[in-house]
PDB file of C-alpha atoms in Angstrom:
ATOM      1  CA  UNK A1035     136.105 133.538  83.691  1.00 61.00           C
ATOM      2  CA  UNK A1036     135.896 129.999  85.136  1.00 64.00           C
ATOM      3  CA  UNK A1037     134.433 129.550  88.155  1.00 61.00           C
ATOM      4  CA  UNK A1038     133.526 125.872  90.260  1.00 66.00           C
ATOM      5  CA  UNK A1039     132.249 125.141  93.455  1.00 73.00           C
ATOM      6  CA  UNK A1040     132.794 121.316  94.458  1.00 84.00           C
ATOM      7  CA  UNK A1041     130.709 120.302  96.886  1.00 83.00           C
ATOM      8  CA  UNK A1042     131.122 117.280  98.886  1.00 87.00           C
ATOM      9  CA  UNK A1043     128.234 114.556 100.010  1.00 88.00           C
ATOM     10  CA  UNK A1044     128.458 113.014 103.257  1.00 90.00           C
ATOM     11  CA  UNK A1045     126.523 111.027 106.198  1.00 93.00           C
ATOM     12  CA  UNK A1046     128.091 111.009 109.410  1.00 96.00           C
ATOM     13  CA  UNK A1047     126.337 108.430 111.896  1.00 97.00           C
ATOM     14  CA  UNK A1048     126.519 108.621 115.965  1.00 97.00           C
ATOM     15  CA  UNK A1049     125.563 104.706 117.450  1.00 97.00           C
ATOM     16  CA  UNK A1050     124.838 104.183 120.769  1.00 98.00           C
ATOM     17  CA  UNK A1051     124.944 101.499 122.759  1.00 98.00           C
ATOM     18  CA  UNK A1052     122.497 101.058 126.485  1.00 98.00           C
ATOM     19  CA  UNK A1053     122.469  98.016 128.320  1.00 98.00           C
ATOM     20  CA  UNK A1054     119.475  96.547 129.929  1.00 95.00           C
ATOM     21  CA  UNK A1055     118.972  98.908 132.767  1.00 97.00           C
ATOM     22  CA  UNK A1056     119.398 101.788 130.686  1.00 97.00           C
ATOM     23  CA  UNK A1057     123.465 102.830 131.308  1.00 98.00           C
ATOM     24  CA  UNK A1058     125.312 103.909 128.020  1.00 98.00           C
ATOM     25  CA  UNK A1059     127.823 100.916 127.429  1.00 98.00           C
ATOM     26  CA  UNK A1060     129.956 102.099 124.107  1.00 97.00           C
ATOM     27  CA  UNK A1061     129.325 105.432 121.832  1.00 97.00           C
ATOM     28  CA  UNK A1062     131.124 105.537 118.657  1.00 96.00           C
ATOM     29  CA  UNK A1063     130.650 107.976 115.565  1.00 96.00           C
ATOM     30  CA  UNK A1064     132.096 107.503 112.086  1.00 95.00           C
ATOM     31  CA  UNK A1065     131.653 108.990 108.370  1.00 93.00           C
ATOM     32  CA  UNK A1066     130.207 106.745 105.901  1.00 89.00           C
ATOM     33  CA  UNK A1067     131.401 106.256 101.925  1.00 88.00           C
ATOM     34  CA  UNK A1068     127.966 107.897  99.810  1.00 89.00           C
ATOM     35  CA  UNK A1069     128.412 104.904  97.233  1.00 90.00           C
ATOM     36  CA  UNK A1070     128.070 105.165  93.831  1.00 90.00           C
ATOM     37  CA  UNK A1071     124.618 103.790  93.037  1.00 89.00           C
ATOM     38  CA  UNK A1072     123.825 106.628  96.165  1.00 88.00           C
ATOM     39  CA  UNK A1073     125.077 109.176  94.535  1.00 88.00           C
ATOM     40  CA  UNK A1074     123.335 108.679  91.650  1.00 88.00           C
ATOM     41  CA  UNK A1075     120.396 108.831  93.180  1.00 87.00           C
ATOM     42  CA  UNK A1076     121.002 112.594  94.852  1.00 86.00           C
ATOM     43  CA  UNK A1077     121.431 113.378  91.381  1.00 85.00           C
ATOM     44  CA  UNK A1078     118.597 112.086  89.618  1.00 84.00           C
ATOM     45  CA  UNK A1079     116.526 112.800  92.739  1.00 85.00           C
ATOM     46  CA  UNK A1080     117.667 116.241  92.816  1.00 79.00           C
ATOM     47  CA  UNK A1081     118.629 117.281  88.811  1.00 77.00           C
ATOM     48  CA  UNK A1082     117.097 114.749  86.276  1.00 80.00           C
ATOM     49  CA  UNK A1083     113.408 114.036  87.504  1.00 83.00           C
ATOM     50  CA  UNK A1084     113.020 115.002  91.147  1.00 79.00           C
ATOM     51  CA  UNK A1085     111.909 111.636  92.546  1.00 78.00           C
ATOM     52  CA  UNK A1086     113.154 110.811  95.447  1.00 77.00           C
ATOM     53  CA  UNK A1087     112.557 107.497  97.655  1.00 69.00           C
ATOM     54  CA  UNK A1088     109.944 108.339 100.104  1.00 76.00           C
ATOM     55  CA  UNK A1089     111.225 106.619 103.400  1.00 90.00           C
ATOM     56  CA  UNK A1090     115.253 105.244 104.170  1.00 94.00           C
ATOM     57  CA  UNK A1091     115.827 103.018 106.909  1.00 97.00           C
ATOM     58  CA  UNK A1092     118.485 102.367 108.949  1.00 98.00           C
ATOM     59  CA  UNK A1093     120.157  98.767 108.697  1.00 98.00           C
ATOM     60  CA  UNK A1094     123.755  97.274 111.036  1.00 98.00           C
ATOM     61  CA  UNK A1095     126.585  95.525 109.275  1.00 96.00           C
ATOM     62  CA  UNK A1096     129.181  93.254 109.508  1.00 95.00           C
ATOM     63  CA  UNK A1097     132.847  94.366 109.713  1.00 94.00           C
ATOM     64  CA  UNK A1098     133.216  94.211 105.894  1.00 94.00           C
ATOM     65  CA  UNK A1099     134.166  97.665 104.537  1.00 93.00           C
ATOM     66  CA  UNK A1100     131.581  98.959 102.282  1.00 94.00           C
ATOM     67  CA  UNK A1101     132.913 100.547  98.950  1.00 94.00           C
ATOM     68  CA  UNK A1102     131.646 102.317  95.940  1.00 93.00           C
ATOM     69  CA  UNK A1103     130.363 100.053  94.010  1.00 94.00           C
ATOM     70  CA  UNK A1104     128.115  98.383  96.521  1.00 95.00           C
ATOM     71  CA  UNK A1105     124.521  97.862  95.972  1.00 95.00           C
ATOM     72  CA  UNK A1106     121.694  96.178  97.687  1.00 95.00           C
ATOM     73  CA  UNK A1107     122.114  92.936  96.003  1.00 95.00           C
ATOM     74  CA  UNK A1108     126.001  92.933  95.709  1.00 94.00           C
ATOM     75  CA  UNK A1109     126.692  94.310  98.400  1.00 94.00           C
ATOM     76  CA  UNK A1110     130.183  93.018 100.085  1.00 93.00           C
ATOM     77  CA  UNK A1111     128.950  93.299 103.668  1.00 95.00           C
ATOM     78  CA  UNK A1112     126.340  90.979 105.585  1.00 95.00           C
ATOM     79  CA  UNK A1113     123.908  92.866 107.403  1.00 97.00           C
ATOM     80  CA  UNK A1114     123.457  92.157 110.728  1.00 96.00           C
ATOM     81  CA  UNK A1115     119.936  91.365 112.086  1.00 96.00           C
ATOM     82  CA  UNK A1116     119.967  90.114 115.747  1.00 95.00           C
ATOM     83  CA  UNK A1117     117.271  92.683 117.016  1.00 97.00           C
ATOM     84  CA  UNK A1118     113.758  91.947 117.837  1.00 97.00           C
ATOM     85  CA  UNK A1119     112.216  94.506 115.457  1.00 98.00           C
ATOM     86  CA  UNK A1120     110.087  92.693 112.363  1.00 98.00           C
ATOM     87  CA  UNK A1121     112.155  95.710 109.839  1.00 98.00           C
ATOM     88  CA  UNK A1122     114.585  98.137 109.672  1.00 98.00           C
ATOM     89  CA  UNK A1123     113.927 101.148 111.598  1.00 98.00           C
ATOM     90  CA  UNK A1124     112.709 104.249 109.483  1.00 97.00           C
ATOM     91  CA  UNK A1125     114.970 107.075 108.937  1.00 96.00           C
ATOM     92  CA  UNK A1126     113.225 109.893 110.605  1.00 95.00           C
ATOM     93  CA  UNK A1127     114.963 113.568 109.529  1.00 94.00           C
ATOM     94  CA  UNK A1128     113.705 117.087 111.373  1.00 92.00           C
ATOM     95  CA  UNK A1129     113.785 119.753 109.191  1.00 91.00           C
ATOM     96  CA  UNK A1130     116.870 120.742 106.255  1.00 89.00           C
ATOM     97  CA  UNK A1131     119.141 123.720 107.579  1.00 91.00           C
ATOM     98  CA  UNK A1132     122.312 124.836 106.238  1.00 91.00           C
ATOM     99  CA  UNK A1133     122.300 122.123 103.560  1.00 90.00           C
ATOM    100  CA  UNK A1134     122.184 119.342 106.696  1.00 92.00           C
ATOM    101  CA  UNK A1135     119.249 117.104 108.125  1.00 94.00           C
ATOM    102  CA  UNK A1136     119.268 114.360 110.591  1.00 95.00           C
ATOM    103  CA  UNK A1137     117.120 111.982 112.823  1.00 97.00           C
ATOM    104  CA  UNK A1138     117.997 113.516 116.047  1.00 97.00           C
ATOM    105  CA  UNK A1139     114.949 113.955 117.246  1.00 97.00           C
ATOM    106  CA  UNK A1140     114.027 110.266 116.372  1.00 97.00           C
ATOM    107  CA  UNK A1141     116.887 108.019 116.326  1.00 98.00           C
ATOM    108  CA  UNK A1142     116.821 104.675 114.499  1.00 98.00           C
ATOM    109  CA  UNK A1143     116.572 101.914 117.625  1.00 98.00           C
ATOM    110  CA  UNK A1144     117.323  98.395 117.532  1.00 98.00           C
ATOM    111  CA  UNK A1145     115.994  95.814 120.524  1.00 98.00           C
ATOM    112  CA  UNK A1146     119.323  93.461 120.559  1.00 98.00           C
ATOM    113  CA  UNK A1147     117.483  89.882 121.151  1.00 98.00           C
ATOM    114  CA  UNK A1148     120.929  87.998 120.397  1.00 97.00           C
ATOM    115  CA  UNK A1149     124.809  88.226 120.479  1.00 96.00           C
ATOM    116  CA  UNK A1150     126.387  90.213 117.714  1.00 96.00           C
ATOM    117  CA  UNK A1151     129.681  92.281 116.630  1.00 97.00           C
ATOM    118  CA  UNK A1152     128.827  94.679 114.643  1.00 97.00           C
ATOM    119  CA  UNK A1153     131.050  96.974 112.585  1.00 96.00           C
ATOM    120  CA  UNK A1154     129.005  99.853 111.326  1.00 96.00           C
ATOM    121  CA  UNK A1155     125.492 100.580 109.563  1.00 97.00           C
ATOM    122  CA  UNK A1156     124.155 101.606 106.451  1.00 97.00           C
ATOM    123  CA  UNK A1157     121.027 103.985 104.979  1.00 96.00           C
ATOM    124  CA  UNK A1158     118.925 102.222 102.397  1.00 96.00           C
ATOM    125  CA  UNK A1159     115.254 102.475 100.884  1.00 94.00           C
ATOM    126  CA  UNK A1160     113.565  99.046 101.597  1.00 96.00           C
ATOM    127  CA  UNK A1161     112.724  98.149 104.929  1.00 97.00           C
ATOM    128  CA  UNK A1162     113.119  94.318 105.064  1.00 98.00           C
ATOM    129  CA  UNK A1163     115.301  92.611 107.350  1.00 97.00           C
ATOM    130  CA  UNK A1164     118.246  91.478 105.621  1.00 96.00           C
ATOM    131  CA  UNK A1165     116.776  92.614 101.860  1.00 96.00           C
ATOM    132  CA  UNK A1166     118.770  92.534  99.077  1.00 96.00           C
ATOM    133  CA  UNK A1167     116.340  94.761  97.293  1.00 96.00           C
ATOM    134  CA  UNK A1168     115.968  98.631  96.851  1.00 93.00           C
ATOM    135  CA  UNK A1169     118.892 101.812  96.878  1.00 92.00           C
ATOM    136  CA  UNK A1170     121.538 101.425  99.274  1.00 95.00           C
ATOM    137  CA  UNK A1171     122.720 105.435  99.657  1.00 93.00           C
ATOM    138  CA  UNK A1172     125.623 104.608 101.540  1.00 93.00           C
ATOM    139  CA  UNK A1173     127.231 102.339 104.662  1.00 95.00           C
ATOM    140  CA  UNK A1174     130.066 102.918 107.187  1.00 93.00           C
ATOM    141  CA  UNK A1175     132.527 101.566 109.960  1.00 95.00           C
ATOM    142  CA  UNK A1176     133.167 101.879 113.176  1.00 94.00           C
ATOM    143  CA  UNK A1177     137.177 101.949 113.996  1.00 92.00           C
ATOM    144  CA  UNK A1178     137.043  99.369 115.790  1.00 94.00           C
ATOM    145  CA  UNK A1179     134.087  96.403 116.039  1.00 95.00           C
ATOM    146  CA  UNK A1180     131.598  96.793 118.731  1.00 97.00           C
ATOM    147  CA  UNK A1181     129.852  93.880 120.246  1.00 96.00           C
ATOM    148  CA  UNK A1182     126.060  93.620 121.325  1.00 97.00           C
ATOM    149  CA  UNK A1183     124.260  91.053 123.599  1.00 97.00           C
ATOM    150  CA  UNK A1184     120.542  90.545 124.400  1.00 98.00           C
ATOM    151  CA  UNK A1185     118.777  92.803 125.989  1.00 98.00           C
ATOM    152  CA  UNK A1186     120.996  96.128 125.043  1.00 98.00           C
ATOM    153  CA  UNK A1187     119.488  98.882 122.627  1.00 98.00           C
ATOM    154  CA  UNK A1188     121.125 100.197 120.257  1.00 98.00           C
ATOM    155  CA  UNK A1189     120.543 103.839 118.991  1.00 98.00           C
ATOM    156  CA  UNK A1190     121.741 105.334 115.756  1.00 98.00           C
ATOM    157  CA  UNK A1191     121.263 109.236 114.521  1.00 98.00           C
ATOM    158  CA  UNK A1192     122.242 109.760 110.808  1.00 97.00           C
ATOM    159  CA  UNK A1193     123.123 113.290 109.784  1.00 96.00           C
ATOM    160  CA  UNK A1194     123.179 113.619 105.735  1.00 93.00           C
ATOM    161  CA  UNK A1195     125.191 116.823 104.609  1.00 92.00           C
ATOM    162  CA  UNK A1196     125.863 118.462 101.446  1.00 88.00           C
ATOM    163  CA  UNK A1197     128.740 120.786 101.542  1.00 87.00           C
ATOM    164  CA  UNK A1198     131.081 122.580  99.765  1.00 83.00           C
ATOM    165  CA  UNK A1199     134.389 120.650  99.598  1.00 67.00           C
TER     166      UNK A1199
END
């Protein structure tokens, strides 16, 4: 007898948007494509020689759709930097439950310090602004742009899931 169980990969991302005296401006939530080079890495993280990157960060991008063969350095998307932090904010998970873990607890926050329209964000394992270096594990959309302006803050909680499809 032949049995499978296909299991499916995802990141779903929640962004936030306050304005200067704290009042929510704009929520939006989307799913994220795990891209190739990502996927790989769950694998050989997970099956071939259980390395896995220490730290991810949290990066915003452009309106360009992110597909599967994006990396770091090809990457079809600009990232967008106007916030006032000197990196990319860490990707801080709680604890792993029911094959699930997110950074609830510690969202990634970004100090706007310019005008911006962003269109979604991505997880990677370098921290440099703007870095073309390092594992992208996967980037995502809003449905609809979003724009920011100096002095909002922009919050973003990333839940990675494995699951069975």
């Amino acid at each position: 007898m032949k049995t499978s169980n296909n299991i499916k990969i995802g990141h779903f991302y929640e962004v936030e948007c306050y304005d200067q005296a704290g009042n929510l401006k704009w929520k939006d939530d989307f799913e994220n494509i795990v891209v190739t080079v990502g996927r790989n890495h769950y694998l050989d993280a997970t099956i071939k020689t259980g390395v896995a990157a220490p730290v991810w960060y949290v990066g915003l991008k452009n309106t360009t759709a992110a597909v599967a063969a994006d990396t770091m350095s090809t990457k079809g998307f600009t990232e967008l930097v106007p916030y006032s932090e000197a990196t990319r904010p860490a990707y801080t998970t709680g604890t792993i439950a029911s094959g699930s873990v997110d950074n609830s607890a510690s969202k990634a926050e970004f100090n706007i310090n310019g005008t911006a329209t962003l269109g979604g964000a991505f997880l990677c394992n370098v921290n440099t602004k703007s870095g073309t270096t390092g594992i992208l594990l996967g980037a995502g959309e809003f449905g609809a742009s979003r724009a920011v302006i100096s002095g909002d803050i922009v919050r973003v909680t990333v839940t990675c899931s494995i699951t069975s499809a």
